[in-house]
Backbone as JSON, one array per atom type, in Angstrom:
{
  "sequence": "XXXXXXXXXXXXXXXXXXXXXXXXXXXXXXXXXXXXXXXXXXXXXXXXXXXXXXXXXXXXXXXXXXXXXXXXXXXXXXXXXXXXXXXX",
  "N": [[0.86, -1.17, 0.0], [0.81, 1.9, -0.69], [1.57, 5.7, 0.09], [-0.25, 7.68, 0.76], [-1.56, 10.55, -0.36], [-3.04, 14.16, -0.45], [-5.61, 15.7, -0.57], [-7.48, 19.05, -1.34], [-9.97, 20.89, -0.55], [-12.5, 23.16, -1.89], [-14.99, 25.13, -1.28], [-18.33, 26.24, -1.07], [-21.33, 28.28, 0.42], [-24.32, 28.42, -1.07], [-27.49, 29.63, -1.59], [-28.73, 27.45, 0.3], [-27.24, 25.3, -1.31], [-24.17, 23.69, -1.5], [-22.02, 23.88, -2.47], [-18.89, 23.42, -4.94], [-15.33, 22.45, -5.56], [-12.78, 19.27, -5.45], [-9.46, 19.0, -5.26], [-6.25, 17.24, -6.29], [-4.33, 17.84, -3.88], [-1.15, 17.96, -4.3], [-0.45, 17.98, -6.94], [-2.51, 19.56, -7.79], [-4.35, 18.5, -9.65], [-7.76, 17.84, -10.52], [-9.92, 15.8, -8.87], [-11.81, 13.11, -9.8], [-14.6, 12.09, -9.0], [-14.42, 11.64, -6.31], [-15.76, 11.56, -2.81], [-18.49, 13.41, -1.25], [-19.3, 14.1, 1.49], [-21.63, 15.23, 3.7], [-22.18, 15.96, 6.79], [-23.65, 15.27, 10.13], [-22.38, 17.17, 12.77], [-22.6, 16.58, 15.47], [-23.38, 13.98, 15.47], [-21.55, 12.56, 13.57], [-22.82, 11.43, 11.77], [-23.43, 11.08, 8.54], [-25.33, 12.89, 6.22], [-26.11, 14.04, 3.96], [-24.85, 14.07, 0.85], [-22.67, 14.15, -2.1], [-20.78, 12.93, -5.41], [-18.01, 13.71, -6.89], [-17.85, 15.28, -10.04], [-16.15, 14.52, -13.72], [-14.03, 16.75, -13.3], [-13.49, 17.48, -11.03], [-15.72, 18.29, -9.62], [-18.81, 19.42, -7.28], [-22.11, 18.94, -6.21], [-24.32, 19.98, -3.73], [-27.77, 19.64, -2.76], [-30.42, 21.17, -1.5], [-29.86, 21.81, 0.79], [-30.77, 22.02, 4.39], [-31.0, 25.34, 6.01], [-27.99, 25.44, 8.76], [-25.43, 23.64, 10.94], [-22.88, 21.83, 9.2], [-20.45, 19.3, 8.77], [-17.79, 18.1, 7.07], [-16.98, 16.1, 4.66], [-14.38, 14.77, 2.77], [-13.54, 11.91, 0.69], [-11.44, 9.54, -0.71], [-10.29, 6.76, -2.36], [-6.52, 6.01, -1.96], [-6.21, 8.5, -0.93], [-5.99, 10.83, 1.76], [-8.16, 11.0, 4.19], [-10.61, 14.21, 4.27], [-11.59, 16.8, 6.23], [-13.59, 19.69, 6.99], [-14.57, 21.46, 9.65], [-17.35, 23.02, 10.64], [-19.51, 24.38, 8.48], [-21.33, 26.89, 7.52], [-24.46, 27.17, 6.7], [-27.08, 29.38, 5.25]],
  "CA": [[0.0, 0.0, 0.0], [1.8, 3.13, -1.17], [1.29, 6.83, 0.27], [-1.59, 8.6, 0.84], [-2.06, 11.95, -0.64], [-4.02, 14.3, 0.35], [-6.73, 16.89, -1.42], [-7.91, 19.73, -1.38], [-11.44, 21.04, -0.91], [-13.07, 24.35, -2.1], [-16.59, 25.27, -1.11], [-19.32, 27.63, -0.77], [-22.88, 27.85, 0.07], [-25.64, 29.0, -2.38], [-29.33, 29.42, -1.56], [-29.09, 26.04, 0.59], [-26.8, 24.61, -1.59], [-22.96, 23.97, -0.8], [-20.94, 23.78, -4.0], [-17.47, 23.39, -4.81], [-14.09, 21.47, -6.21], [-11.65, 18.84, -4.8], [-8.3, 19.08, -6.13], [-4.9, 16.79, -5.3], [-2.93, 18.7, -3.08], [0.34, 17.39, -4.72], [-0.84, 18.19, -8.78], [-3.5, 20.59, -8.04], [-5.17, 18.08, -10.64], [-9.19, 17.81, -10.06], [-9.93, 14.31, -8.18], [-12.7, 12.68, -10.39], [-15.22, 11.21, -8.33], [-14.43, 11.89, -4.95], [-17.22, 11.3, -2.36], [-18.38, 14.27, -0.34], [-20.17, 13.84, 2.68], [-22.33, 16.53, 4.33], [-22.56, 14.96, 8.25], [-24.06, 16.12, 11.44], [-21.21, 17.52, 13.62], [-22.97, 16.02, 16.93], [-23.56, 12.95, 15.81], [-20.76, 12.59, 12.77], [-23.62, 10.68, 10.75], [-24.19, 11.38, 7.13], [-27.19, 13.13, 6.05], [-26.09, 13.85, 2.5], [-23.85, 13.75, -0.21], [-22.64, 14.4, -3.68], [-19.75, 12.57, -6.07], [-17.32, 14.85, -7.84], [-17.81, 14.8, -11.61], [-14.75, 14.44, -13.92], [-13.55, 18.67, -13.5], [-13.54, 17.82, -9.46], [-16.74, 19.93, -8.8], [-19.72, 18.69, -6.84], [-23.05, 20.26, -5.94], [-25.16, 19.06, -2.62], [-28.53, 20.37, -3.19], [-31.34, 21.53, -0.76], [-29.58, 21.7, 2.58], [-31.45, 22.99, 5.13], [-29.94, 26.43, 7.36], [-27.53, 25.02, 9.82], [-24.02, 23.95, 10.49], [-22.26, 20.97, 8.94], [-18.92, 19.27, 8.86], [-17.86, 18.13, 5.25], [-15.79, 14.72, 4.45], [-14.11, 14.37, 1.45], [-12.47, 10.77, 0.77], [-11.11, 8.55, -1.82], [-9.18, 5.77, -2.07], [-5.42, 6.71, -2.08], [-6.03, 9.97, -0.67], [-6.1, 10.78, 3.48], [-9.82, 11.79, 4.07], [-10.17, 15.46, 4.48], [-12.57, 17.4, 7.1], [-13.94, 20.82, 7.12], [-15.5, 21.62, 10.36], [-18.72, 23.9, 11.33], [-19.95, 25.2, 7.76], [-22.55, 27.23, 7.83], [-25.54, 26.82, 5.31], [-28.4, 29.87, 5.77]],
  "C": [[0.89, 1.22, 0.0], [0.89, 4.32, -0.01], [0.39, 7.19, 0.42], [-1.24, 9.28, 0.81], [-2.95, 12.91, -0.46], [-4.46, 15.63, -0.53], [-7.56, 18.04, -0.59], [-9.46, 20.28, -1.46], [-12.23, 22.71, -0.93], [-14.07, 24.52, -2.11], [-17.05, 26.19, -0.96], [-20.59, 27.26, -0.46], [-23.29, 28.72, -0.27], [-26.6, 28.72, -1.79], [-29.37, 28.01, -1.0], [-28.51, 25.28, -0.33], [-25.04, 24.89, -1.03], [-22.31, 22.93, -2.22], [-19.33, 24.06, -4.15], [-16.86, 22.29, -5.62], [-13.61, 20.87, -5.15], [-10.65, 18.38, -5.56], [-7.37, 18.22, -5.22], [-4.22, 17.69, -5.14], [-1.8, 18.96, -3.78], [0.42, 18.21, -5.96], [-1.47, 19.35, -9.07], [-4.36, 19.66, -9.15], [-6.65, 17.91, -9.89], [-9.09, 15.7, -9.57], [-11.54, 14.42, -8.55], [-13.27, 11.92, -9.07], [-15.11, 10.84, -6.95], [-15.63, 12.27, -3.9], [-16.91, 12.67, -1.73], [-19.3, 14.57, 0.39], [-20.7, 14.95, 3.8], [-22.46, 15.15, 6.05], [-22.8, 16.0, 8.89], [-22.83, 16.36, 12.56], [-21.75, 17.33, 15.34], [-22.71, 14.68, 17.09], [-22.44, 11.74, 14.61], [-21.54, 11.44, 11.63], [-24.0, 11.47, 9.29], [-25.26, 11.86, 7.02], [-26.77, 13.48, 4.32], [-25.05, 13.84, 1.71], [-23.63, 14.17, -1.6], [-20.92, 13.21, -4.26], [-19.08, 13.44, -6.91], [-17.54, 14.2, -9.24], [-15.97, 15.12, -12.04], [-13.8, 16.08, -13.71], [-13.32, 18.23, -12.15], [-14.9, 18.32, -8.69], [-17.93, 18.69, -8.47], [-20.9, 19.74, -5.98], [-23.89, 19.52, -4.64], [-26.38, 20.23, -2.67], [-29.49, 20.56, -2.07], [-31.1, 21.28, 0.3], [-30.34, 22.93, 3.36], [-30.57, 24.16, 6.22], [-29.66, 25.07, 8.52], [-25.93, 24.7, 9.91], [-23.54, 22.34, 10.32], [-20.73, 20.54, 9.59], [-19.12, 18.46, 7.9], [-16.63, 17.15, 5.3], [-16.08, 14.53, 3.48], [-12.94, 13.29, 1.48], [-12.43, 10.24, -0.67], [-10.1, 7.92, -2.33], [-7.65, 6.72, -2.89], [-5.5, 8.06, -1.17], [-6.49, 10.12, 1.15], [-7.62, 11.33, 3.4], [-9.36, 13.53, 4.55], [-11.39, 16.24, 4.66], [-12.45, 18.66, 7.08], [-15.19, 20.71, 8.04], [-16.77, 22.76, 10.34], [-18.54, 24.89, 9.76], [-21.33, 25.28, 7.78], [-23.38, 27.97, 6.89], [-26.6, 27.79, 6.0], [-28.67, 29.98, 4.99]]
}
């Protein structure tokens, strides 16, 4: 098992949505298909999700006001957490 690398994640929220890229760290290249996991920061359970398309970019659609924490993983790559974003 080689290295783990580790990516990059660029976000925003829109009108209840929370949009963005994940790029390799290393390349800056876009990381196709990289999961990205909206969770509850109490209870660190999933509530939604998106998959990066081939550019990196990924859209999570109709989140309700409140505050997340944001896991982006994929094989090879160290997972990579962004705590308390906040969706109004």
């Amino acid at each position: 098992y080689g290295a783990s690398q580790g990516a990059d994640l660029f976000a925003e929220t829109v009108n209840g949505r929370i949009i963005g890229s994940v790029v390799d760290s290393a390349s800056g290249q876009p990381v196709e298909f990289a999961t990205v996991a909206l969770q509850d920061p109490a209870t660190n359970k999933p509530i939604d999700g998106a998959v990066c398309d081939l550019t990196g970019k990924f859209v999570i659609k109709s989140v309700a006001a409140g505050t997340y924490d944001i896991v982006v993983s994929f094989i090879g790559f160290e997972p990579k957490r962004i705590n308390a974003v906040v969706v109004g």
